[in-house]
PDB file of C-alpha atoms in Angstrom:
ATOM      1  CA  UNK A   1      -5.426  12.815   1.986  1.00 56.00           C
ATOM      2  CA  UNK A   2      -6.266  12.056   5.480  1.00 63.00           C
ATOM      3  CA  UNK A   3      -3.400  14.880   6.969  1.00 89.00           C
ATOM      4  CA  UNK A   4      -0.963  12.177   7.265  1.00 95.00           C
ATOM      5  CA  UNK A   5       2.747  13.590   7.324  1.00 97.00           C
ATOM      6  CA  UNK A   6       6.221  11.861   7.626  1.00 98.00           C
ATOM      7  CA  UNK A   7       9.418  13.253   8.834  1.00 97.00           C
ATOM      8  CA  UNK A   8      12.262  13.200   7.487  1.00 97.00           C
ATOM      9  CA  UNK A   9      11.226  13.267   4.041  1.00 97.00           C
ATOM     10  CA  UNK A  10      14.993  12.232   2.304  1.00 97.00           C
ATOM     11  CA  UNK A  11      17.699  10.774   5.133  1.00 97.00           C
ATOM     12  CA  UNK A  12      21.068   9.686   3.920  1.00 97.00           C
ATOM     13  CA  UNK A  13      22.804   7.759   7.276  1.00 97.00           C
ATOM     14  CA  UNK A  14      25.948   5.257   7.305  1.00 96.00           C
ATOM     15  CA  UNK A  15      25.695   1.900   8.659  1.00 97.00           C
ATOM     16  CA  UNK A  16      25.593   1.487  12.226  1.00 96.00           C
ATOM     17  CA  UNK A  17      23.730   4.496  12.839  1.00 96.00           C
ATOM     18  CA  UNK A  18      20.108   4.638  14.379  1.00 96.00           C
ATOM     19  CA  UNK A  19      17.192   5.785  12.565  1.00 97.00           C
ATOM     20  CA  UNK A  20      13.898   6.954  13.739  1.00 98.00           C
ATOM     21  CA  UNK A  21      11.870   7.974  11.170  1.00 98.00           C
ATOM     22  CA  UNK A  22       8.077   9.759  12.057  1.00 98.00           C
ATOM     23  CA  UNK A  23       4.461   9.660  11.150  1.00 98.00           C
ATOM     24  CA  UNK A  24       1.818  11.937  12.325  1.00 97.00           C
ATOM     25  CA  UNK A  25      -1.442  12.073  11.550  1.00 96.00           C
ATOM     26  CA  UNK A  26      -4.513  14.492  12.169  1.00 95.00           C
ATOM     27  CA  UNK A  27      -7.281  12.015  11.610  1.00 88.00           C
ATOM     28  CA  UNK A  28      -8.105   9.765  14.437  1.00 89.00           C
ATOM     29  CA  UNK A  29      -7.439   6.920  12.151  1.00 91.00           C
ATOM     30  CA  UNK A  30      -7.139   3.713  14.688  1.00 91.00           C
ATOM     31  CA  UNK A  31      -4.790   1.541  12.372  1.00 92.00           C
ATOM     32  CA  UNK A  32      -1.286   2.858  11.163  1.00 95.00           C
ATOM     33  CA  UNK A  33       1.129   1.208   9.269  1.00 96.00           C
ATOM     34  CA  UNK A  34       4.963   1.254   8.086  1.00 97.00           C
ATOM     35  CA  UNK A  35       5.924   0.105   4.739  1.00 97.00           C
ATOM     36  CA  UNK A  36       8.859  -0.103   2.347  1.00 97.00           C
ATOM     37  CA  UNK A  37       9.293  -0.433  -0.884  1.00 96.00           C
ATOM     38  CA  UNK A  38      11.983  -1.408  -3.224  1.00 94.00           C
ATOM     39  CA  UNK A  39      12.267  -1.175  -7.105  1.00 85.00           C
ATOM     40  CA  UNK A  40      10.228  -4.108  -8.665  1.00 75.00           C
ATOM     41  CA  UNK A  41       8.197  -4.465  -5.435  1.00 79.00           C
ATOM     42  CA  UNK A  42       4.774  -3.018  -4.257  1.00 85.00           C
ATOM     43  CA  UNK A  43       4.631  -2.313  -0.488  1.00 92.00           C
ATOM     44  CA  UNK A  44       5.831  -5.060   1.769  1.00 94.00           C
ATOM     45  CA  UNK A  45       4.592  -4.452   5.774  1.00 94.00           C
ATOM     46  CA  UNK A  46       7.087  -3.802   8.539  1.00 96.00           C
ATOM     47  CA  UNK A  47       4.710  -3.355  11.456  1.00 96.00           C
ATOM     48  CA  UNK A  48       1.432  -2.276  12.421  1.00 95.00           C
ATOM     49  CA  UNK A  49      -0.244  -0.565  15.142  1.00 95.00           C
ATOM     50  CA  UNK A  50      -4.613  -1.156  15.904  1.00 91.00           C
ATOM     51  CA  UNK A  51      -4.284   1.309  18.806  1.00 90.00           C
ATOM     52  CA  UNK A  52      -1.718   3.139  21.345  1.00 93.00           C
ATOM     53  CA  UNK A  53       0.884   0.672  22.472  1.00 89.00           C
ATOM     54  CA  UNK A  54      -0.859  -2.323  20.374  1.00 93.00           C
ATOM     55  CA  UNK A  55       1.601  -2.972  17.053  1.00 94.00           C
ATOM     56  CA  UNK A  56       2.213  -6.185  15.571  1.00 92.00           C
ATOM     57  CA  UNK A  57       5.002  -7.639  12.812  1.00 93.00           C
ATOM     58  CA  UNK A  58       4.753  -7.669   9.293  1.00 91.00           C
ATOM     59  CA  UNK A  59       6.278  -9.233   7.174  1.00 89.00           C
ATOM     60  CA  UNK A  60       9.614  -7.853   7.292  1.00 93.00           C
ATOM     61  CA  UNK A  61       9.595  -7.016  10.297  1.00 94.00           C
ATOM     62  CA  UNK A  62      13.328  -7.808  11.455  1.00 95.00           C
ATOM     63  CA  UNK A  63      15.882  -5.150  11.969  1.00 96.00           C
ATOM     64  CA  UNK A  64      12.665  -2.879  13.296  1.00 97.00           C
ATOM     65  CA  UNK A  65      10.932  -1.989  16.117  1.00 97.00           C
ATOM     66  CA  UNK A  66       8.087   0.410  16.003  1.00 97.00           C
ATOM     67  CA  UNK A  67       5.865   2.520  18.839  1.00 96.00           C
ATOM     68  CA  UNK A  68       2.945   4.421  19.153  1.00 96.00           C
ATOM     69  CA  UNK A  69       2.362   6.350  22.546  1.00 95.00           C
ATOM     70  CA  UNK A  70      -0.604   8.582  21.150  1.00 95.00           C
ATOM     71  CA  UNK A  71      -3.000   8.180  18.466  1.00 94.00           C
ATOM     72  CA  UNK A  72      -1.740   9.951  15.768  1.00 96.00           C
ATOM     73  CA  UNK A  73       1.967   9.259  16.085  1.00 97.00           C
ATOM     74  CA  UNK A  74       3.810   6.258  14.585  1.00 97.00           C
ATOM     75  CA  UNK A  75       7.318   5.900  14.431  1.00 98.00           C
ATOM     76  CA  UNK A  76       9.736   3.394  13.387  1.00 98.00           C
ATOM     77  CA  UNK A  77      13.633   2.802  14.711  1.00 98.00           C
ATOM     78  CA  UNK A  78      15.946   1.116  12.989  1.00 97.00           C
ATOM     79  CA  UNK A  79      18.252   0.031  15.605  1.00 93.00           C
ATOM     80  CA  UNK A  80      21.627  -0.141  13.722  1.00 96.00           C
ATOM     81  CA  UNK A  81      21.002   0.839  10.033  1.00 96.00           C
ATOM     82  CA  UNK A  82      22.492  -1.557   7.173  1.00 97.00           C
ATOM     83  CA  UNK A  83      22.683  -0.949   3.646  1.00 96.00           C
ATOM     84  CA  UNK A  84      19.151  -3.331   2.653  1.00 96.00           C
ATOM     85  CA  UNK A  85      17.285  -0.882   4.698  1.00 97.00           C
ATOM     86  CA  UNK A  86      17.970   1.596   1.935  1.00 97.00           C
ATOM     87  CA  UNK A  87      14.471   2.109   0.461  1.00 97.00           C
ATOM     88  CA  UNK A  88      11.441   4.480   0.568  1.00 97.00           C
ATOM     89  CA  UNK A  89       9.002   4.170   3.506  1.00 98.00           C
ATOM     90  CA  UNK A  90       5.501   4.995   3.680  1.00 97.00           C
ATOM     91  CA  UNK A  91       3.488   5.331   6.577  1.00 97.00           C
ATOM     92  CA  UNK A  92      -0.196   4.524   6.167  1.00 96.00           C
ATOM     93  CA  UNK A  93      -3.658   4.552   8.174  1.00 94.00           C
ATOM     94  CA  UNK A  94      -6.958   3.318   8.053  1.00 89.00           C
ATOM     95  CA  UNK A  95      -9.806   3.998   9.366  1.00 80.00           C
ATOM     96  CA  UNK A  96     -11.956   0.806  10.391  1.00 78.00           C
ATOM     97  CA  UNK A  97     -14.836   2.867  11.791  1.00 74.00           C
ATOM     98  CA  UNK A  98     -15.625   4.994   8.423  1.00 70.00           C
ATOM     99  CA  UNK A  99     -18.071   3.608   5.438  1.00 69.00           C
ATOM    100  CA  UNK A 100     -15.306   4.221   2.943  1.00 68.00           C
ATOM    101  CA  UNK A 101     -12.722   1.192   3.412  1.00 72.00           C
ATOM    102  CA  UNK A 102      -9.755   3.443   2.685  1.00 80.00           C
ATOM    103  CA  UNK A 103      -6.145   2.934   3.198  1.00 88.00           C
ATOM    104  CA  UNK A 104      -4.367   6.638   3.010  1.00 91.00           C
ATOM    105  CA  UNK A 105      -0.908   6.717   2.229  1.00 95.00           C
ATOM    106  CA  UNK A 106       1.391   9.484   3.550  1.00 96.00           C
ATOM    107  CA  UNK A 107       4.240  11.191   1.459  1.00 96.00           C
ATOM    108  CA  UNK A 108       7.130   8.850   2.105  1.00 97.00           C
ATOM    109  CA  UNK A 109      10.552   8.978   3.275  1.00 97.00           C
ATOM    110  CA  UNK A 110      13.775   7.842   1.220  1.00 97.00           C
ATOM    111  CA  UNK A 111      16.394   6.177   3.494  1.00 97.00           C
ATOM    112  CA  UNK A 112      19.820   5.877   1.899  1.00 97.00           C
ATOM    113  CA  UNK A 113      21.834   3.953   4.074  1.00 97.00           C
ATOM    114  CA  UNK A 114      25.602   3.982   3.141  1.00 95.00           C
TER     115      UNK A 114
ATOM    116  CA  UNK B   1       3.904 -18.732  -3.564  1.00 64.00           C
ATOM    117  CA  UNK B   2       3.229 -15.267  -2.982  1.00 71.00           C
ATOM    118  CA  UNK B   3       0.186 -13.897  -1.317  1.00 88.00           C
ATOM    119  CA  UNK B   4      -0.714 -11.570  -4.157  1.00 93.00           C
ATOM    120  CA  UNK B   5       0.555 -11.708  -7.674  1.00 94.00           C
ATOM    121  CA  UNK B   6       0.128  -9.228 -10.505  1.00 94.00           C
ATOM    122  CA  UNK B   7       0.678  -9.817 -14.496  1.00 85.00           C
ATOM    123  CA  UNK B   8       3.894  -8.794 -14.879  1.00 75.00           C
ATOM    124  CA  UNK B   9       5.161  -5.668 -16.941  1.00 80.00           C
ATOM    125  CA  UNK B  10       5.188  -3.560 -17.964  1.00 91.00           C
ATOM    126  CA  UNK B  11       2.060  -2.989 -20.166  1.00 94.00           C
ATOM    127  CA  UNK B  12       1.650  -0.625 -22.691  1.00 96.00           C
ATOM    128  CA  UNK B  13      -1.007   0.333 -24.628  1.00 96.00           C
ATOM    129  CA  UNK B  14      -2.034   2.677 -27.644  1.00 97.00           C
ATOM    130  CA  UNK B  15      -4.282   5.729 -26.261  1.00 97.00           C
ATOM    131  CA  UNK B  16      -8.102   4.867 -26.588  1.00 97.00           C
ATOM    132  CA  UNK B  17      -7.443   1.414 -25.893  1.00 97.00           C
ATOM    133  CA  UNK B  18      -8.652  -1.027 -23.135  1.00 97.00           C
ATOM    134  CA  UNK B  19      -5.674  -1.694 -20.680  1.00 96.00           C
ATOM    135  CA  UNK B  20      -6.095  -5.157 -18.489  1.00 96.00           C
ATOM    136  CA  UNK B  21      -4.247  -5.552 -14.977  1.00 97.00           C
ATOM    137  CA  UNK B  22      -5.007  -8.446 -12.802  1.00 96.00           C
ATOM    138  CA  UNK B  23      -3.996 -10.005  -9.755  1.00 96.00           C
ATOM    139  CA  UNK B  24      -4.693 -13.898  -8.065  1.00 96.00           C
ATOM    140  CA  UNK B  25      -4.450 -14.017  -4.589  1.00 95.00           C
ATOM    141  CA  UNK B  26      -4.138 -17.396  -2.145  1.00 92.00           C
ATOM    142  CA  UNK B  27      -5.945 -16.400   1.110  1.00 89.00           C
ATOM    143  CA  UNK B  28      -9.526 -17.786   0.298  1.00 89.00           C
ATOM    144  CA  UNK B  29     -10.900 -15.759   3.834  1.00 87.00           C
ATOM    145  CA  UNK B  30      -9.905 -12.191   1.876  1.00 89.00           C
ATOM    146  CA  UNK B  31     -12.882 -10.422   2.409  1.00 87.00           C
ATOM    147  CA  UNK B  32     -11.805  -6.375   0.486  1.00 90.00           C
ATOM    148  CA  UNK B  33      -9.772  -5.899  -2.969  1.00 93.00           C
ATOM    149  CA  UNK B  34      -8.339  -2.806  -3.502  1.00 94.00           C
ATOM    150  CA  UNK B  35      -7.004  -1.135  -6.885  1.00 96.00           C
ATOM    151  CA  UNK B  36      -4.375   1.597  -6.114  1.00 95.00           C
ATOM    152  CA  UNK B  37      -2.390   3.651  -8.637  1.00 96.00           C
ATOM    153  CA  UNK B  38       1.017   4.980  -7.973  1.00 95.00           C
ATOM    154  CA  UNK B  39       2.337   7.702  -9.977  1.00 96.00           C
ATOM    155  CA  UNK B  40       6.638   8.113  -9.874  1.00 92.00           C
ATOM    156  CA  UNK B  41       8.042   9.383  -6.944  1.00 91.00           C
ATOM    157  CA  UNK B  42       4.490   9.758  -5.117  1.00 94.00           C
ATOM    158  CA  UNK B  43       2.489   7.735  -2.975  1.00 95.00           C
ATOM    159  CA  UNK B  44      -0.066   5.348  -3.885  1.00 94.00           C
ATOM    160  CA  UNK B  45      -3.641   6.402  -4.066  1.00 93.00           C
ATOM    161  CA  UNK B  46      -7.344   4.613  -4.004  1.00 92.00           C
ATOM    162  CA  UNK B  47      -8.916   4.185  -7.279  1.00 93.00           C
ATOM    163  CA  UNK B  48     -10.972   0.973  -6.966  1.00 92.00           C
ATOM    164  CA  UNK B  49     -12.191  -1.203  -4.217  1.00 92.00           C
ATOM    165  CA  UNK B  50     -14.469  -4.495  -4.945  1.00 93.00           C
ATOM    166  CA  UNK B  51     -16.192  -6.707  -2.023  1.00 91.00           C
ATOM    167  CA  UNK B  52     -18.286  -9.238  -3.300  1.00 92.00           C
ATOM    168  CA  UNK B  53     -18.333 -11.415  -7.111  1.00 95.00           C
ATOM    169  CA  UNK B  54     -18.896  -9.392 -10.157  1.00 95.00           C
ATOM    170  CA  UNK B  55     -18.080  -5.929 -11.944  1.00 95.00           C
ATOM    171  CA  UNK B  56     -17.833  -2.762 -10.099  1.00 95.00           C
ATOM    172  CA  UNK B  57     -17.915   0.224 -12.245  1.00 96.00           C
ATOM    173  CA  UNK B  58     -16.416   3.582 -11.706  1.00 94.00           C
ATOM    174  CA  UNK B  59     -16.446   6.272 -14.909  1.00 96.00           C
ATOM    175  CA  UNK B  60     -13.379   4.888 -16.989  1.00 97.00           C
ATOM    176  CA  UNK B  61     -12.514   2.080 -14.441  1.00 97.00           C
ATOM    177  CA  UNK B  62     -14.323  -1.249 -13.926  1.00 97.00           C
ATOM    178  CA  UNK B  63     -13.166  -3.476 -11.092  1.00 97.00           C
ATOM    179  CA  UNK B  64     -14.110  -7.440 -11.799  1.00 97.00           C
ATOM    180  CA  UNK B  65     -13.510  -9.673  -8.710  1.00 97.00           C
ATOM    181  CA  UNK B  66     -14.319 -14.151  -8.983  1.00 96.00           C
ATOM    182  CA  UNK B  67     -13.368 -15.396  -5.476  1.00 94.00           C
ATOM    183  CA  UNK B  68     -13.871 -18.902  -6.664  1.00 95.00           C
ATOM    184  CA  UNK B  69     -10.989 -18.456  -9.104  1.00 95.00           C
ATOM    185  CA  UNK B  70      -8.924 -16.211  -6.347  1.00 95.00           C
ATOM    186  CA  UNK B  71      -8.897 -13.355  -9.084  1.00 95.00           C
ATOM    187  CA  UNK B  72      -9.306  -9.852  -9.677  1.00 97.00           C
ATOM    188  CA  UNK B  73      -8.799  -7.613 -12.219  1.00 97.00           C
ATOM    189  CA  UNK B  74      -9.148  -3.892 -13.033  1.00 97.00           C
ATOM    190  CA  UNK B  75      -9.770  -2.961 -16.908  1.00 97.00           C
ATOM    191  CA  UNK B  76      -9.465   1.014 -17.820  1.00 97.00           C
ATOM    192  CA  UNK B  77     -11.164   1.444 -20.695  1.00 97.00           C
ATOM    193  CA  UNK B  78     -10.081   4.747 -23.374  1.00 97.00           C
ATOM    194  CA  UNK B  79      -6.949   4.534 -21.705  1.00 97.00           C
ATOM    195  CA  UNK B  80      -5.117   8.020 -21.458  1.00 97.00           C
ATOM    196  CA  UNK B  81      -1.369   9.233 -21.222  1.00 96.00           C
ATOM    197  CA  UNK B  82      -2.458  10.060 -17.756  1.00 96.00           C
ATOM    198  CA  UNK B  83      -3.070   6.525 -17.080  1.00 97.00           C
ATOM    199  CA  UNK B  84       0.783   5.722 -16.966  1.00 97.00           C
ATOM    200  CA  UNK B  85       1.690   4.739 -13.254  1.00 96.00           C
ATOM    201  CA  UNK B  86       1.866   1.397 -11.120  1.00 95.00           C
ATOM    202  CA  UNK B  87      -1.226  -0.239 -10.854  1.00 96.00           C
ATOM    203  CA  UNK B  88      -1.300  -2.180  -6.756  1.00 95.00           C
ATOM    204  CA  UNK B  89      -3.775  -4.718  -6.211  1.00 96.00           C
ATOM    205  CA  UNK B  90      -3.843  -4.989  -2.475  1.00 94.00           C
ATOM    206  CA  UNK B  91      -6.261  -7.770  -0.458  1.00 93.00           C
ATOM    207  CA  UNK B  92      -7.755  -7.603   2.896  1.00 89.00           C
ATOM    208  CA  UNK B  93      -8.478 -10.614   5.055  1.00 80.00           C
ATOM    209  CA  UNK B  94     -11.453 -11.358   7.025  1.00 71.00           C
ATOM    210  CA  UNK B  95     -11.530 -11.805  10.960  1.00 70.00           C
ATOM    211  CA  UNK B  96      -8.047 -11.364  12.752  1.00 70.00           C
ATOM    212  CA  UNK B  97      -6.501  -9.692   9.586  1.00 70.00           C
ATOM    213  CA  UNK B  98      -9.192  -7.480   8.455  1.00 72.00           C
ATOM    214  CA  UNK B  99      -6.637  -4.677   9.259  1.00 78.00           C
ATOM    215  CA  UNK B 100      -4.137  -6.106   7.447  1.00 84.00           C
ATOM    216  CA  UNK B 101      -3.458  -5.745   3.420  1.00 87.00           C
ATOM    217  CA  UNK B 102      -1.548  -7.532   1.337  1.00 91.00           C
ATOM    218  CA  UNK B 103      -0.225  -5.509  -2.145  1.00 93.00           C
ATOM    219  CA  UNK B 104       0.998  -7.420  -5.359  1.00 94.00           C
ATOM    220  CA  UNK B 105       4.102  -5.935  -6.472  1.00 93.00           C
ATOM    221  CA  UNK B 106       2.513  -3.655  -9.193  1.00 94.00           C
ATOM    222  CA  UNK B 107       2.119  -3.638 -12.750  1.00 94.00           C
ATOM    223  CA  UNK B 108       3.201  -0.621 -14.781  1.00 94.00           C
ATOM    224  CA  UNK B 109       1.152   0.553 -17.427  1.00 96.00           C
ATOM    225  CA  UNK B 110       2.297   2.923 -19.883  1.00 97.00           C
ATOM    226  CA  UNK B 111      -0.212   4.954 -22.452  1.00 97.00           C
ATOM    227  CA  UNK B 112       1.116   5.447 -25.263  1.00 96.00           C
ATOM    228  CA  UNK B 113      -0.133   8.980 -27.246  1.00 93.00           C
TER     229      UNK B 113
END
């Protein structure tokens, strides 16, 4: 556990909407991450951030944005929610400083978008 | 082609015996391989990471990596009912993407008492 918490934890929205959904963490880590995942997948990467204001895509990327203004927050916007966003998101960081080559993976957050 | 792929599922196995995951991977310049278990509903947790060829043991858990055959595996030996989850292999590459990982899309292993 590296004290990394997401907000909300559940969200139901309708389509349309904007979503910002939070990630905070108390560690110093200098990576973050966002990623979903969907029944019958493992975690597929949305974006990426290796230091305040530096993110990058992942690999689904589109229909996200993402920005980090301080160290230990994260956040991710979907612009205008649609229905295949609907999945669980984690938030992640690592730490590429420590010994221990550790990804740590916050709670999640379930997105129903209806 | 996908980056990482897992034995699909799900396994199951009798309690006491040896449960076998593994994973290939494409990106020859992966440099870390990773072993995370995922129980329902929760998030997925470190149990195994591997660096260079050969076994890597850890109690129950023994993580076997061949980067000349782009595979890695993770064998839990005495397998218990506490053992059922999703089993992520996740790779790391080298250089430019050495803060990137890459996860298979999980095998699930169920232990059967």
């Amino acid at each position: 556990d590296a004290g990394i918490t997401q907000s909300p934890r559940h969200k139901v929205t309708e389509t349309g909407t904007p979503v910002t959904l939070r990630c905070h963490q108390t560690e110093n880590h200098r990576y973050m991450y966002w990623y979903r995942q969907d029944p019958g997948h493992g975690l597929r990467l949305i974006h990426y951030s290796y230091g305040v204001k530096d993110t990058d895509k992942g690999e689904v990327s589109d229909g996200y944005s993402v920005s980090r203004s301080k160290t230990e927050d994260f956040l991710l916007t979907l612009e205008s929610a649609t229905s295949s966003q609907t999945s669980v998101y984690f938030c992640a960081t690592y730490n590429d400083r420590a010994p221990t080559d550790t990804q740590y993976f916050g709670p999640g957050t379930r997105l129903t978008v209806l | 082609q996908k980056e990482v792929e897992q034995n699909s599922g799900p396994l199951s196995v009798p309690e006491g015996a040896i449960a076998s995951l593994n994973c290939t991977y494409s990106d020859r310049g992966s440099q870390s391989f990773f072993w995370y278990r995922q129980y329902s509903g929760k998030s997925p947790e470190l149990i195994m990471s591997i660096y260079s060829n050969g076994d890597k043991e850890d109690g129950r858990f023994t993580a076997q990596l061949n980067k000349a055959s782009q595979y890695v595996s993770l064998l839990i030996r005495d397998s218990q009912p506490s053992d059922s989850a999703t089993y992520l292999c996740a790779v790391r590459g080298g250089g430019t993407n050495a803060g990137k990982s890459t996860f298979g899309d999980g095998t699930t292993l169920t232990v059967k008492p």
